[in-house]
mmCIF file of C-alpha atoms and ligand atoms in Angstrom:
data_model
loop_
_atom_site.group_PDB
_atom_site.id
_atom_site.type_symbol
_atom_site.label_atom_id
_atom_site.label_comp_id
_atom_site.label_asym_id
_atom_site.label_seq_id
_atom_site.Cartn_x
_atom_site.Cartn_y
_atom_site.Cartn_z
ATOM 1 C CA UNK A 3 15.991 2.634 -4.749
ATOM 2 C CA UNK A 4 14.235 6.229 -5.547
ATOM 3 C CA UNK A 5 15.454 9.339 -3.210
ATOM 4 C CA UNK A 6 13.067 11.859 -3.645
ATOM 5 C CA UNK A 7 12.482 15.523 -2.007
ATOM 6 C CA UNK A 8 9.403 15.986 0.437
ATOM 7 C CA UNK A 9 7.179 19.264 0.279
ATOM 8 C CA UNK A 10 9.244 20.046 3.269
ATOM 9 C CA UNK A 11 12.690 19.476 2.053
ATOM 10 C CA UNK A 12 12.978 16.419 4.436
ATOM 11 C CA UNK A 13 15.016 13.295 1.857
ATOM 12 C CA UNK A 14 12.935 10.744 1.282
ATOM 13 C CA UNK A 15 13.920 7.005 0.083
ATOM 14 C CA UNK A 16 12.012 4.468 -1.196
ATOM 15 C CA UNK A 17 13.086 0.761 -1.701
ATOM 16 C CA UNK A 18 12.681 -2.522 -1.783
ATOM 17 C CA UNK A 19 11.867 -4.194 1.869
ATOM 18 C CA UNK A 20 13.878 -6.735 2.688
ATOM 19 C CA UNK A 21 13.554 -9.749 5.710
ATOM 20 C CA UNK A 22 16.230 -7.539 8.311
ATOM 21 C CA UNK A 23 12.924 -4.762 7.867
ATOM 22 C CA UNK A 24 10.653 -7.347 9.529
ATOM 23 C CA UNK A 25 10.822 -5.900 13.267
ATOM 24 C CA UNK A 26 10.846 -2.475 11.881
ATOM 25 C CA UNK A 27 7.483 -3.129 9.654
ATOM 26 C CA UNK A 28 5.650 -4.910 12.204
ATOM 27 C CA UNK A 29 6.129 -1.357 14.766
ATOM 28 C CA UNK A 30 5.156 0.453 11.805
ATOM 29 C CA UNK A 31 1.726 -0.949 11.496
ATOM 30 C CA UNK A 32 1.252 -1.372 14.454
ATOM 31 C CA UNK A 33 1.496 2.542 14.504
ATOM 32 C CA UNK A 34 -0.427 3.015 11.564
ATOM 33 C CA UNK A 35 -2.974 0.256 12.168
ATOM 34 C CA UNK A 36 -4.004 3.117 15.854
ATOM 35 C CA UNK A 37 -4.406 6.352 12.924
ATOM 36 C CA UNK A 38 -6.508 4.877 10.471
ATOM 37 C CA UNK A 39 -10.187 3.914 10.282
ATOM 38 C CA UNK A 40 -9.608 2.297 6.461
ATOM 39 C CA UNK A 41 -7.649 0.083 7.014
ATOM 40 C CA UNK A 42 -8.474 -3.728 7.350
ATOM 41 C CA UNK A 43 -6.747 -4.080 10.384
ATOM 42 C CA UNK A 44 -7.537 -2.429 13.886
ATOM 43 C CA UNK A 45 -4.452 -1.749 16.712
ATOM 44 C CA UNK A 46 -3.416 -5.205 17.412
ATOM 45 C CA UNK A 47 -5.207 -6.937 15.287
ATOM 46 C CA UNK A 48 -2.254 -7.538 12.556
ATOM 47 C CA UNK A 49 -0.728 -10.318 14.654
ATOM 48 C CA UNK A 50 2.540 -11.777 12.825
ATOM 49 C CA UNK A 51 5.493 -12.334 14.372
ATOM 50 C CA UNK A 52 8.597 -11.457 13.207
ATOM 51 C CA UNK A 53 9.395 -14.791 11.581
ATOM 52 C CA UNK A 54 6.167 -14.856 9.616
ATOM 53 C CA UNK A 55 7.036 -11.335 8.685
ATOM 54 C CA UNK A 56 10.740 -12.412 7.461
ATOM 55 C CA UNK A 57 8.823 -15.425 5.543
ATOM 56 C CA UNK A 58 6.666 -12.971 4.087
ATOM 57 C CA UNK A 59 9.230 -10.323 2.808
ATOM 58 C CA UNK A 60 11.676 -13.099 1.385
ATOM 59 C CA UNK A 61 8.599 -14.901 -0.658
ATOM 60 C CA UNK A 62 7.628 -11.691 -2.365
ATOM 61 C CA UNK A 63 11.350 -10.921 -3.328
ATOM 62 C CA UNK A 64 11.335 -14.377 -5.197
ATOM 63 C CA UNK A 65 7.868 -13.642 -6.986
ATOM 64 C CA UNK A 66 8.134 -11.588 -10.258
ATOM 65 C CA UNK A 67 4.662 -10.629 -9.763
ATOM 66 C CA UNK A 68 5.099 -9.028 -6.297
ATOM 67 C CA UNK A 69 6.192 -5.875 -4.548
ATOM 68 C CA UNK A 70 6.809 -4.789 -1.030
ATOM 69 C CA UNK A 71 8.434 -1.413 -0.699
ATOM 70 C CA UNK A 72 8.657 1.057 2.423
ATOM 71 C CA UNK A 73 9.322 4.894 2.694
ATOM 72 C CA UNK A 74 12.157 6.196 4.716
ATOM 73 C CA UNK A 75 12.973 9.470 6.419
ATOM 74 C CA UNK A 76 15.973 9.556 8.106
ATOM 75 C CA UNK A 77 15.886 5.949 8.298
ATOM 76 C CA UNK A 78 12.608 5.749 9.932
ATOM 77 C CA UNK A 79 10.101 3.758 7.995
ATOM 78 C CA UNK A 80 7.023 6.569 7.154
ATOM 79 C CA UNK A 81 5.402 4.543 4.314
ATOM 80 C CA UNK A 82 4.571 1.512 3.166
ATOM 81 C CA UNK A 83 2.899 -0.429 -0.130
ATOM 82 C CA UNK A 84 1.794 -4.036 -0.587
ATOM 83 C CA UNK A 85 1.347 -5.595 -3.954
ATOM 84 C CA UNK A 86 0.466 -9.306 -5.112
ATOM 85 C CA UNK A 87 -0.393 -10.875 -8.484
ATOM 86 C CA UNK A 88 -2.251 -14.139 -8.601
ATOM 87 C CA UNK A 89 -0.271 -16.586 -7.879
ATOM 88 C CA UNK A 90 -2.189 -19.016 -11.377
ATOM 89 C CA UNK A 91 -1.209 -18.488 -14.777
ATOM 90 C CA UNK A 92 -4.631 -17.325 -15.551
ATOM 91 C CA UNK A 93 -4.103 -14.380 -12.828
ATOM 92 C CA UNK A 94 -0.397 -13.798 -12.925
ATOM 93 C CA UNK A 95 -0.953 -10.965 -14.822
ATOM 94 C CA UNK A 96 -3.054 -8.797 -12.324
ATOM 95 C CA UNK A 97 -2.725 -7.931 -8.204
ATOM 96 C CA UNK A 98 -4.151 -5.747 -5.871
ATOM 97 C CA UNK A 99 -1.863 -3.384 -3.156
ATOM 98 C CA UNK A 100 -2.309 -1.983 0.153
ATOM 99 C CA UNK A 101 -1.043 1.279 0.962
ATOM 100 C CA UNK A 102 -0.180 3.112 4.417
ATOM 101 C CA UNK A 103 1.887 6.527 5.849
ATOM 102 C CA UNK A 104 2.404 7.379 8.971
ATOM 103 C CA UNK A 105 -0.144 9.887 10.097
ATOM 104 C CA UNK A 106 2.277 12.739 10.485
ATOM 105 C CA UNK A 107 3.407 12.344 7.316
ATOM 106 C CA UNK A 108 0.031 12.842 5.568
ATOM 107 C CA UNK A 109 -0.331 15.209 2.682
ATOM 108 C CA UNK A 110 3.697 14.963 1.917
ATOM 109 C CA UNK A 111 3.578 13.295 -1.172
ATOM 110 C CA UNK A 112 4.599 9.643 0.154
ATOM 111 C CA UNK A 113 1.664 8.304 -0.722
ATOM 112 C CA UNK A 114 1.672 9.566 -4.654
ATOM 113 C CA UNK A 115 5.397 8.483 -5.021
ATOM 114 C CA UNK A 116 4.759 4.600 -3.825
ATOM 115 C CA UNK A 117 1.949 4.164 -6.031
ATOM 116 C CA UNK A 118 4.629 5.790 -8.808
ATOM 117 C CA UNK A 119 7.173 3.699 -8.020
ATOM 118 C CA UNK A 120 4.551 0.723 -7.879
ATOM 119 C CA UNK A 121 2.928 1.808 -11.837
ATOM 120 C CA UNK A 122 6.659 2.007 -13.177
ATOM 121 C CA UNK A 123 7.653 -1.080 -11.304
ATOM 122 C CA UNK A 124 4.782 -2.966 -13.066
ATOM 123 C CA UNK A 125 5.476 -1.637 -16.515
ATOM 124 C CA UNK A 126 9.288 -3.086 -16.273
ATOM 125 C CA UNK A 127 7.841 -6.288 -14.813
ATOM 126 C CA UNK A 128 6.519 -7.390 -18.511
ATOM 127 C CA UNK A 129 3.994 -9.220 -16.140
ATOM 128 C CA UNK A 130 1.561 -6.986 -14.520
ATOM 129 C CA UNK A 131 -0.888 -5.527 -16.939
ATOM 130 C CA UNK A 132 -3.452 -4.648 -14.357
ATOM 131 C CA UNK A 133 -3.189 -3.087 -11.397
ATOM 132 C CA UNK A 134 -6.153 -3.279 -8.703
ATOM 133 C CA UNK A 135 -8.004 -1.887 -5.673
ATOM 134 C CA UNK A 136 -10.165 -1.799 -3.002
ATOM 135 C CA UNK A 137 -11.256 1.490 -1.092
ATOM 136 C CA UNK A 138 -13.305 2.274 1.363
ATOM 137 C CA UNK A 139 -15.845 4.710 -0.182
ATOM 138 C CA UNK A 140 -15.176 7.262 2.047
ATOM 139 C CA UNK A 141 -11.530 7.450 2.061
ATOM 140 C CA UNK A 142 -11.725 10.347 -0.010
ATOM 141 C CA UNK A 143 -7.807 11.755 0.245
ATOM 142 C CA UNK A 144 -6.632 7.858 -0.584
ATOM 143 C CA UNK A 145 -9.440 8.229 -4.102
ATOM 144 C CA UNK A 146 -8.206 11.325 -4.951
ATOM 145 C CA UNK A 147 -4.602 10.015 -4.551
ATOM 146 C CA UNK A 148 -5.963 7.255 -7.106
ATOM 147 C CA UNK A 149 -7.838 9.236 -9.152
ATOM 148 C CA UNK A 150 -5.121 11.961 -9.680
ATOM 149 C CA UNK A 151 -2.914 8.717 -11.018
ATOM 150 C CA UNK A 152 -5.110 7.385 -13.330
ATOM 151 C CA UNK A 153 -7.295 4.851 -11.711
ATOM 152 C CA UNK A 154 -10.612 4.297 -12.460
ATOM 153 C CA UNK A 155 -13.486 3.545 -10.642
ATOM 154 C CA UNK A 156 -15.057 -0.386 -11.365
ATOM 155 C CA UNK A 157 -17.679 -0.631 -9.764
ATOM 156 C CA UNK A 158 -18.747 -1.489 -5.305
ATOM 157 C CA UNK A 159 -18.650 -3.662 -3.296
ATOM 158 C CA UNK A 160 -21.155 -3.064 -0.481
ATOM 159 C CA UNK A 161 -21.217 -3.939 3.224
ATOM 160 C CA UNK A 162 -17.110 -4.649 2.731
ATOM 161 C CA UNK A 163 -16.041 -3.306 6.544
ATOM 162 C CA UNK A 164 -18.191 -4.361 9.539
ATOM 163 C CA UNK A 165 -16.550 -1.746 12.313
ATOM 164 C CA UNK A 166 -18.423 -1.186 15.607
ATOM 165 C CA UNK A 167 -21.395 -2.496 14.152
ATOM 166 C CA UNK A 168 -21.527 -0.092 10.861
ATOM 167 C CA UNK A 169 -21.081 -1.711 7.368
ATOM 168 C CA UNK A 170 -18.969 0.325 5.171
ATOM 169 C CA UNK A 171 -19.004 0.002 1.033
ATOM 170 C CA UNK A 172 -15.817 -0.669 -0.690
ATOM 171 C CA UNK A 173 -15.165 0.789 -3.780
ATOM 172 C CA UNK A 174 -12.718 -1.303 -6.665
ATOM 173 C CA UNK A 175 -10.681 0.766 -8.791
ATOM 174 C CA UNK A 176 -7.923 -0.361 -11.171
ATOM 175 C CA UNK A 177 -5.142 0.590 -13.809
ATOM 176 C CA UNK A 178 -4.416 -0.841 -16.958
ATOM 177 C CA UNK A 179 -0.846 -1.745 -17.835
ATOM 178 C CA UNK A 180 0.131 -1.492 -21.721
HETATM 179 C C1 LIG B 24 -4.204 7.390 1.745
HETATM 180 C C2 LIG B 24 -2.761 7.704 2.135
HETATM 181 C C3 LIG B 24 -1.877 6.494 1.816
HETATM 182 C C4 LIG B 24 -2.286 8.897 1.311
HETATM 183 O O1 LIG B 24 -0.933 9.154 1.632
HETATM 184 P P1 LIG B 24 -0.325 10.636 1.591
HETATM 185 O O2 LIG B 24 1.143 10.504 1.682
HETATM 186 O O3 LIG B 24 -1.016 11.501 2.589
HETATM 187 O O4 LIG B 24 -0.771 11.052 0.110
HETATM 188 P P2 LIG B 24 -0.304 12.308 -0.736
HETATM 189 O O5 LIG B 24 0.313 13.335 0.143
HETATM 190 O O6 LIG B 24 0.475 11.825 -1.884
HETATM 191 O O7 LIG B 24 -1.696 12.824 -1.314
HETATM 192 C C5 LIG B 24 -2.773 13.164 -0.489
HETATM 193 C C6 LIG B 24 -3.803 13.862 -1.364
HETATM 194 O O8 LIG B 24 -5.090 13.827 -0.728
HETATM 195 C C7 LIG B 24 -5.655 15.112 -0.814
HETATM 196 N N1 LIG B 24 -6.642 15.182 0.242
HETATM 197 C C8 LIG B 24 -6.446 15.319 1.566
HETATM 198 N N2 LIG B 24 -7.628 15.301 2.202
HETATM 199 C C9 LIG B 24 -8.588 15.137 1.258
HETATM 200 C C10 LIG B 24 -10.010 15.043 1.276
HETATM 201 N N3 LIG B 24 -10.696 15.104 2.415
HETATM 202 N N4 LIG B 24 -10.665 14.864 0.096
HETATM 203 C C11 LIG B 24 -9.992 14.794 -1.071
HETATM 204 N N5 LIG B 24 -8.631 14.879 -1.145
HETATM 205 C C12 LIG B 24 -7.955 15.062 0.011
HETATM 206 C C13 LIG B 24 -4.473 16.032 -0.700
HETATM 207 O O9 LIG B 24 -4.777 17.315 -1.169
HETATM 208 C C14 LIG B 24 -3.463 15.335 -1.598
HETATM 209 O O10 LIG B 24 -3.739 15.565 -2.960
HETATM 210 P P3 LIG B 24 -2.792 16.495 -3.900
HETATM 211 O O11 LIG B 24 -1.444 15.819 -3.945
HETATM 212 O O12 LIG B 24 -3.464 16.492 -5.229
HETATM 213 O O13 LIG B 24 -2.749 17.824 -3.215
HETATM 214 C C15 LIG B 24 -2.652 8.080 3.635
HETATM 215 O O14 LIG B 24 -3.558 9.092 3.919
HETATM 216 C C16 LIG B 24 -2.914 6.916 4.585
HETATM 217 O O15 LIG B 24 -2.025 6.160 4.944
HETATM 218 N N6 LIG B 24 -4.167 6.762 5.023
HETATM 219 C C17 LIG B 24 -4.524 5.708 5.962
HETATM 220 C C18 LIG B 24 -4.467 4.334 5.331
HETATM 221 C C19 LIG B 24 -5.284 4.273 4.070
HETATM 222 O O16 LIG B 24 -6.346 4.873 3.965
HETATM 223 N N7 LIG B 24 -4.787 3.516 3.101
HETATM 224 C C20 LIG B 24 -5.469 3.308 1.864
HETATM 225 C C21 LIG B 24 -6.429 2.200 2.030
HETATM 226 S S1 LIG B 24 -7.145 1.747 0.466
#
């Protein structure tokens, strides 16, 4: 568990999710899922039920390779982050994450502390030596988050999104571990 300051003096804590989060998590996207246009999910479209959520949290806790952490303000989940290595030795050593705050929330920080937490987490891991992902390439505030914490760009993937009849381009970017 990490406590940290926000910009605005709220007290911010992130940890480790664990299953009795499920409910919680599954509001929180949904939340999240109606603010954000890069994300792969629209409203209602990230359909798990609690169980499957409780399944999923309690698998990654077993996996050395995985991470699933939240952000808390006053005990309200604001944040969230999503890692998973490969699940073959050949792979075991790299994963990709998925990131998300609450909208008002934005520009606090929260964001640039779970990817922290995430980079020191996979440097104690003695696992994860690479650390990837995928952006939309017009998510601009989530590449500068990247950028600004040492990710580099690899190269695009184009027509990644199909929303409302628009492709979008992804761009991968990824972090060494050593
Ligand atoms: C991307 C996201 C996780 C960032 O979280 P956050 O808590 O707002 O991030 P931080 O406050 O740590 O940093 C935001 C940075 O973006 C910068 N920023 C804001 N708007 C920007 C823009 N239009 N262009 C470039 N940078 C911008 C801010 O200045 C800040 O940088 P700084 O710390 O150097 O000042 C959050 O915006 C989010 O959940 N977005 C929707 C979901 C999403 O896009 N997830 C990522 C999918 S790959």
């Amino acid at each position: 568990m990490k406590k940290l300051k926000l910009k605005n003096g709220n007290t911010m804590i992130i940890r480790k999710a664990n299953k009795f989060d499920a409910k919680a998590i599954l509001e929180y996207i949904d939340t999240v899922s109606g603010e954000s246009v890069f994300l792969t999910f629209g409203q209602g479209e990230f359909d798990k039920t609690i169980e499957q959520e409780e399944n999923f949290i309690d698998n990654i806790s077993k996996k050395d390779n995985a991470l699933f952490i939240i952000a808390e303000v006053d005990g309200k989940i604001v944040g969230n982050l999503n890692f998973s290595g490969g699940a073959r030795p050949r792979i075991a050593h790299t994963g990709e994450f998925g990131i998300s705050v609450l909208k008002e929330y934005w520009g606090q920080s929260i964001g640039t502390e779970l990817i922290k937490y995430l980079i020191e987490w996979c440097k104690q891991s003695g696992v994860i030596r690479k650390i990837n992902l995928r952006v939309r390439s017009d998510n601009y505030s989530a590449i500068h988050v990247y950028e600004k914490l040492g990710f580099s760009k690899e190269g695009i993937i184009t027509r990644d999104f199909l929303i409302n009849g628009r492709f979008y381009d992804s761009i991968c970017m990824g972090l060494n571990i050593d």
